[in-house]
Short mmCIF file of C-alpha atoms in Angstrom, two decimals:
data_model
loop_
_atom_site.label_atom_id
_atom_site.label_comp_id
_atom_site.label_asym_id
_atom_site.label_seq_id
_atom_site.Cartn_x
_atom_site.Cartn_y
_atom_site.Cartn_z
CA UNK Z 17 -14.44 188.56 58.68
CA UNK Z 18 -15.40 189.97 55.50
CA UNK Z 19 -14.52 188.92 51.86
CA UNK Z 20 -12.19 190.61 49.66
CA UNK Z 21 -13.62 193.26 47.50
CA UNK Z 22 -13.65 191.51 43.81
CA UNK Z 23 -13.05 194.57 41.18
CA UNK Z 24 -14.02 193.65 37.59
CA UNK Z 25 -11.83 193.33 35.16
CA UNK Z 26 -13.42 193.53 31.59
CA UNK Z 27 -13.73 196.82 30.25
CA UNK Z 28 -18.02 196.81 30.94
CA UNK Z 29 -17.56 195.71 34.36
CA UNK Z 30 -14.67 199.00 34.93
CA UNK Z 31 -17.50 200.94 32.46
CA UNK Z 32 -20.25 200.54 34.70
CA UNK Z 33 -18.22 201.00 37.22
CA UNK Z 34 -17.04 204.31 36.85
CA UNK Z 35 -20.63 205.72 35.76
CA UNK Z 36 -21.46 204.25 39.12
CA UNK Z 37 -18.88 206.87 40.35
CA UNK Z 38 -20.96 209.28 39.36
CA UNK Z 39 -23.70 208.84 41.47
CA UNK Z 40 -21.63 209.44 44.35
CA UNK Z 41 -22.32 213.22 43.68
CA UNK Z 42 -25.71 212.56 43.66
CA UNK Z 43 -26.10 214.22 47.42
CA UNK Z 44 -25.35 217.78 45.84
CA UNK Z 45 -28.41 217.90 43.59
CA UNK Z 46 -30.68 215.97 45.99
CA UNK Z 47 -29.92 218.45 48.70
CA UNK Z 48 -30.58 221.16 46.47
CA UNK Z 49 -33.31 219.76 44.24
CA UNK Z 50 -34.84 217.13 46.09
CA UNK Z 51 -36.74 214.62 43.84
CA UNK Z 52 -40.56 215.48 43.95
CA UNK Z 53 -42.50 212.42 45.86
CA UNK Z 54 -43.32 212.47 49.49
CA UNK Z 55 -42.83 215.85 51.26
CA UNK Z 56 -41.27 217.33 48.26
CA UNK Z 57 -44.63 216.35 46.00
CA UNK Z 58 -45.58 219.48 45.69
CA UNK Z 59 -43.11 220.42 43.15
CA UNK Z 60 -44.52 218.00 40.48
CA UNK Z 61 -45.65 220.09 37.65
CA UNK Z 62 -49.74 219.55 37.28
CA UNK Z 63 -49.56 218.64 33.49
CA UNK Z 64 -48.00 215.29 34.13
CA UNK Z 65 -50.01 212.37 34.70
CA UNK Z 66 -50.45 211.43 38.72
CA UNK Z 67 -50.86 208.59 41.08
CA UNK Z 68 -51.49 208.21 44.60
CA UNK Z 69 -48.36 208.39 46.54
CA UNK Z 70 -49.13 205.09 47.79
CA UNK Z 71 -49.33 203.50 43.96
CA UNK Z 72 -46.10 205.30 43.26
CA UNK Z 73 -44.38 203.94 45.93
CA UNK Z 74 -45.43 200.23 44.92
CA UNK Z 75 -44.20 201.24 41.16
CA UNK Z 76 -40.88 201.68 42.60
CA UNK Z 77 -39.97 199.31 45.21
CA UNK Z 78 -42.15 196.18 43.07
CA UNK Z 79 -39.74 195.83 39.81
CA UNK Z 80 -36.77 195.56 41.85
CA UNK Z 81 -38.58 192.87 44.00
CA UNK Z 82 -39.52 190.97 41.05
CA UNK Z 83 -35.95 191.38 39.73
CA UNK Z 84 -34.41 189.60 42.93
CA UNK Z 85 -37.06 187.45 43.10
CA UNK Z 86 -36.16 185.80 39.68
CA UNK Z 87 -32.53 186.20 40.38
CA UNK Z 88 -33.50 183.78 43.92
CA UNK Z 89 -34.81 181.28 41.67
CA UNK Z 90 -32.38 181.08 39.17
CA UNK Z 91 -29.28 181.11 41.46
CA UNK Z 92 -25.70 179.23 40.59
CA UNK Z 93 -23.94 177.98 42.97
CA UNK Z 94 -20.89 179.21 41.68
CA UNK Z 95 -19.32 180.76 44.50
CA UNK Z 96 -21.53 180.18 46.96
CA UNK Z 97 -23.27 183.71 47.64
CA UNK Z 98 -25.44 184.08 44.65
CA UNK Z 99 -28.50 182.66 45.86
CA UNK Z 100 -27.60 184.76 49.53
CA UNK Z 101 -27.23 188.24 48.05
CA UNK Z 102 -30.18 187.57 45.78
CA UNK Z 103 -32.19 186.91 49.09
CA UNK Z 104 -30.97 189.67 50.57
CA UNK Z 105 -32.53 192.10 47.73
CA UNK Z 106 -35.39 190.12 47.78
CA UNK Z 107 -35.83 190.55 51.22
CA UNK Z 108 -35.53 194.04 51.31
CA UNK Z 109 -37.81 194.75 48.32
CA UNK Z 110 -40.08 193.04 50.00
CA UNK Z 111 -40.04 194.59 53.35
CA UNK Z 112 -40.36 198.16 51.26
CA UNK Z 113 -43.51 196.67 49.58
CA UNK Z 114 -45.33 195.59 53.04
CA UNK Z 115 -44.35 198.60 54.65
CA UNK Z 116 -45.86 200.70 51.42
CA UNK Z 117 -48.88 198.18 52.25
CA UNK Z 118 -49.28 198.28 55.93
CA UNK Z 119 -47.19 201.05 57.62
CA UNK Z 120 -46.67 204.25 56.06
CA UNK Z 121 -48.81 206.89 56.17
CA UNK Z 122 -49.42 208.68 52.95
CA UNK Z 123 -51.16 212.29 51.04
CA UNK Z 124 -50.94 213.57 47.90
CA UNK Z 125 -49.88 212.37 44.59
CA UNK Z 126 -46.66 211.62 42.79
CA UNK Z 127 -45.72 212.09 39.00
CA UNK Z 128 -45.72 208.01 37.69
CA UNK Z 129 -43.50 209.26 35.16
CA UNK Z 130 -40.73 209.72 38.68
CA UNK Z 131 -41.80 206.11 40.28
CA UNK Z 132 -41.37 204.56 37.04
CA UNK Z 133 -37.93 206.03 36.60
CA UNK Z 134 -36.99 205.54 40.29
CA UNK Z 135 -38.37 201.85 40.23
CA UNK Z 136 -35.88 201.06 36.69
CA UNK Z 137 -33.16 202.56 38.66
CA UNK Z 138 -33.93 200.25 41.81
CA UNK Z 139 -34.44 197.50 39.19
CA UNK Z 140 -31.24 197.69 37.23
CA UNK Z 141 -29.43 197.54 40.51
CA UNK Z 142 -30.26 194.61 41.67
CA UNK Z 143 -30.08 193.44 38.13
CA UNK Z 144 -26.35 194.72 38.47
CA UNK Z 145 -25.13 192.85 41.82
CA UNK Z 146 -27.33 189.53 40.97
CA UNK Z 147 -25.80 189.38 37.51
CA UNK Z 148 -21.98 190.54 38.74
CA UNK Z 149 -22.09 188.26 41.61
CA UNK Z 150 -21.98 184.83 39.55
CA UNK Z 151 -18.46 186.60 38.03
CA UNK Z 152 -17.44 186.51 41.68
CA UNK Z 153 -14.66 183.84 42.52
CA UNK Z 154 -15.46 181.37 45.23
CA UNK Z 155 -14.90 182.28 48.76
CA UNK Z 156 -16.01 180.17 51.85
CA UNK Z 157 -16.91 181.06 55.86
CA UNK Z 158 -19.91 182.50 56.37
CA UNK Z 159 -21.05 186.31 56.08
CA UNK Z 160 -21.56 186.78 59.76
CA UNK Z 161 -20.15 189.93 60.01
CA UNK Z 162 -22.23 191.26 56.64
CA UNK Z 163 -25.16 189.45 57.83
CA UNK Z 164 -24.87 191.33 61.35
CA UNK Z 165 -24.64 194.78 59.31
CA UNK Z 166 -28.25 193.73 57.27
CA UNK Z 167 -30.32 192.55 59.83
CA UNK Z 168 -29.03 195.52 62.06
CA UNK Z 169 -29.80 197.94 58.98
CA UNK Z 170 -33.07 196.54 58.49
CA UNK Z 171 -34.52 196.34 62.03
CA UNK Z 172 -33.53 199.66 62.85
CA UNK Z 173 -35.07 201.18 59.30
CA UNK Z 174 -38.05 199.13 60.14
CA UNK Z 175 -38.94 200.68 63.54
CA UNK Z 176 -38.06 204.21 62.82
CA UNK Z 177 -40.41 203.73 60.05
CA UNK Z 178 -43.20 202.26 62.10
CA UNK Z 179 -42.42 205.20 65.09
CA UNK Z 180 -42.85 207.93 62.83
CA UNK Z 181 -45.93 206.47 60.80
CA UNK Z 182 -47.52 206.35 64.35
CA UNK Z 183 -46.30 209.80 65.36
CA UNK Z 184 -48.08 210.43 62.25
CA UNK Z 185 -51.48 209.07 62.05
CA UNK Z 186 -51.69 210.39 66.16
CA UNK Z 187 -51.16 213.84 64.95
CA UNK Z 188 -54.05 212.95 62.25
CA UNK Z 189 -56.80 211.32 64.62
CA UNK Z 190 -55.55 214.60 67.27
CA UNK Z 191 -56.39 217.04 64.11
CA UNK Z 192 -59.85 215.82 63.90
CA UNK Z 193 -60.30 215.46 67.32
CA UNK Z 194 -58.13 218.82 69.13
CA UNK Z 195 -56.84 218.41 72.48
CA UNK Z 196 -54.63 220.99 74.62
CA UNK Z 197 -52.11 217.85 74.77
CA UNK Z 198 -50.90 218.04 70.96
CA UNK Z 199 -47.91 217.67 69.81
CA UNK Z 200 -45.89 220.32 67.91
CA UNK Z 201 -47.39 220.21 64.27
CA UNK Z 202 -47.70 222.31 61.01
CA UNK Z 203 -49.78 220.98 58.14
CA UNK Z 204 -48.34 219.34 54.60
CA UNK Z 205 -50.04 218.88 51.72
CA UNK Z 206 -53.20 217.06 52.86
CA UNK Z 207 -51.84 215.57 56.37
CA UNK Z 208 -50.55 216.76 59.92
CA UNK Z 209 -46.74 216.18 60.11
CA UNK Z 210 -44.76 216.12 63.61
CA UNK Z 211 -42.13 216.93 64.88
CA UNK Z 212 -40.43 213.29 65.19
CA UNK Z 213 -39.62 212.46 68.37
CA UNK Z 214 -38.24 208.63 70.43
CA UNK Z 215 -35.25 206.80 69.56
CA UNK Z 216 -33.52 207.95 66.59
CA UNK Z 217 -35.81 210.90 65.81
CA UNK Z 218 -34.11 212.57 69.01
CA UNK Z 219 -30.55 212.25 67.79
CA UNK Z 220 -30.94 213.16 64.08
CA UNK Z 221 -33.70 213.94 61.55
CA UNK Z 222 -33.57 210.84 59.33
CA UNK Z 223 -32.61 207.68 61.54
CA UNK Z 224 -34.31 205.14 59.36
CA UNK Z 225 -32.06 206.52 56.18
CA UNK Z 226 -28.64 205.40 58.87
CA UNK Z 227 -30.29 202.20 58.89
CA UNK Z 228 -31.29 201.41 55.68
CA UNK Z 229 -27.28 202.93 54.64
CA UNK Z 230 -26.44 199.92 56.80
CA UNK Z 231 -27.99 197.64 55.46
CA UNK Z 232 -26.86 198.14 51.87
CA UNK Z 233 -23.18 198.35 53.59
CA UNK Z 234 -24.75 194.61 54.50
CA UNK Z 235 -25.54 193.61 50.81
CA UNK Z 236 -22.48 194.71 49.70
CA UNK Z 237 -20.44 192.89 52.46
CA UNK Z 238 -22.02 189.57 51.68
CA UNK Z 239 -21.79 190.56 47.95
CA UNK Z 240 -17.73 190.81 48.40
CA UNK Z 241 -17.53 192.95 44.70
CA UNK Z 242 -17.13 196.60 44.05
CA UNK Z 243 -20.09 197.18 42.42
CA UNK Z 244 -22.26 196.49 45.26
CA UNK Z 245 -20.06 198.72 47.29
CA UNK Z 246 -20.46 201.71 44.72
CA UNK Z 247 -24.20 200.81 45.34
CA UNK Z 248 -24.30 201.30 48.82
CA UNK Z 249 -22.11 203.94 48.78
CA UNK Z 250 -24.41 206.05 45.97
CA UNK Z 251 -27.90 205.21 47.96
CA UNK Z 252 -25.55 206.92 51.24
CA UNK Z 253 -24.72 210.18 48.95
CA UNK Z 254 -28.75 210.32 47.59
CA UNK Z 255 -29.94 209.82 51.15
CA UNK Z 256 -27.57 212.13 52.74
CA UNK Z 257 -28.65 215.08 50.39
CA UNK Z 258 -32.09 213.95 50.87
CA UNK Z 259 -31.48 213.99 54.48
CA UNK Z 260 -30.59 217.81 54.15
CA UNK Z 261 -33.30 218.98 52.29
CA UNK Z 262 -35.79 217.17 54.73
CA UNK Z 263 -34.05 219.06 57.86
CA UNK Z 264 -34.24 222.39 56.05
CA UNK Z 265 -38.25 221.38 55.15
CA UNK Z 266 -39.07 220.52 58.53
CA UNK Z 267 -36.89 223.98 59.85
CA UNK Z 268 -39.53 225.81 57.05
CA UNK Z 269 -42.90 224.15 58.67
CA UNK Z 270 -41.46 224.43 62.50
CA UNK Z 271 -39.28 227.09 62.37
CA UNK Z 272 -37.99 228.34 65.70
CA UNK Z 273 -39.83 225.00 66.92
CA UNK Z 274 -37.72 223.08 65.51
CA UNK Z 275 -34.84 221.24 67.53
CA UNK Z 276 -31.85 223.26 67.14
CA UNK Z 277 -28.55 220.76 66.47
CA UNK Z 278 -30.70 217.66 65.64
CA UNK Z 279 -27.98 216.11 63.12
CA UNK Z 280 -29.43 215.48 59.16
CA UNK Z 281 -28.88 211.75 59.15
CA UNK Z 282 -25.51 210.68 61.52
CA UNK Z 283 -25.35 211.90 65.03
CA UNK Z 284 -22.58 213.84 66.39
CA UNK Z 285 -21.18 214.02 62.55
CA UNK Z 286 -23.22 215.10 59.90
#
């Protein structure tokens, strides 16, 4: 069973609140404009200063892990969730940062001026939830239910990422070494990309963005306040856009080759 949803009540808490609201839109611009790192690096203007997509990607998953990480340590016990949610960032920071390490697959560059602001905005969020959650009055049972959602959430996000990055590096060993058998391909900036395929990649185009949506619906569940809700409803608008404007990118490199009906990011819906 999950918690009540605690709304604040001061008039910060209802301020942040509502400009939390606006990043519900945020799906309209990403869709449209997608921000410039990963496939969409190209669009970074060559005057600003550059890292590695790799470095970038540490710049913005490693505040926010450092954030939580603190937030762990210095935990109430208030209402008996603070040190749990604060975990549960932690935890998820930290998977980003291994799988930055150890599983993706990356080419090109990204403007650190982007990471940096991506990584504050990762940052201040789970500065948000940490610091809102010791307001939270005292509940008891335990979080099975939002517990269920996370690991689900992160699992799933974690294969799909470790499918394609293998789907991936194939198509790069096959590029330098061409056999009849290849998969369907197209080049992108400096690597082969595929046409994902197994599991999730058959049903939509973005599977591990579902699962990573669930497991933010997880944070939020143990988390039992509206903020974290708004949270994990604004990273499901971003993603969804971004979820677009990868289907329409992949439709550019593949064209007819591309699967015809594969859904953006939710199966059957959208």
């Amino acid at each position: 069973m999950l918690p009540a949803i605690h709304v604040p009540t001061s008039a910060a808490g209802l301020g942040i609140a509502a400009v939390q609201c606006l990043n519900l839109a945020s799906c309209f611009n990403e869709a449209s404009s997608p921000a410039p790192y990963s496939k969409f690096a190209a669009a970074v203007p060559e005057k600003q200063a550059l890292v590695s997509s790799r470095t970038g990607m540490f710049v913005i998953y490693a505040p926010a892990l450092v954030v939580s990480s603190i937030a762990l340590a210095t935990a109430p016990a208030a209402n008996g969730r603070e040190a749990l949610v604060a975990a549960l960032l932690a935890a998820h920071m930290l998977k980003r940062c291994l799988e930055v390490a150890f599983v993706h697959a990356y080419s090109g560059r990204v403007a650190l001026s982007l990471s940096c602001a991506i990584g504050s905005f990762y940052a201040l969020v789970c500065l948000l939830i940490t610091a809102t959650q010791r307001g939270v009055p005292h509940y008891a049972g335990a979080p099975v239910a939002a517990l269920c959602l996370y690991a689900v959430g992160e699992l799933g996000n974690l294969y799909h990422h470790v499918l394609l990055a293998k789907q991936r590096a194939g198509q790069q060993k096959r590029a330098k070494f061409p056999t009849s058998k290849a998969p369907i391909s197209a080049r992108g900036g400096s690597s082969d990309y595929v046409v994902p395929t197994g599991a999730g990649f058959d049903l939509c185009t973005m599977p591990h963005y579902l699962f990573e949506i669930v497991a933010w619906l997880g944070v939020a569940a143990a988390a039992g306040q509206l903020n974290a809700y708004l949270v994990a409803l604004g990273m499901a608008s971003y993603l969804g856009g971004r979820a677009v404007a990868t289907t329409r990118w992949y439709e550019a490199k593949f064209g007819a080759k591309w699967p015809k009906g594969r859904a953006h990011l939710v199966p059957g819906v959208f």
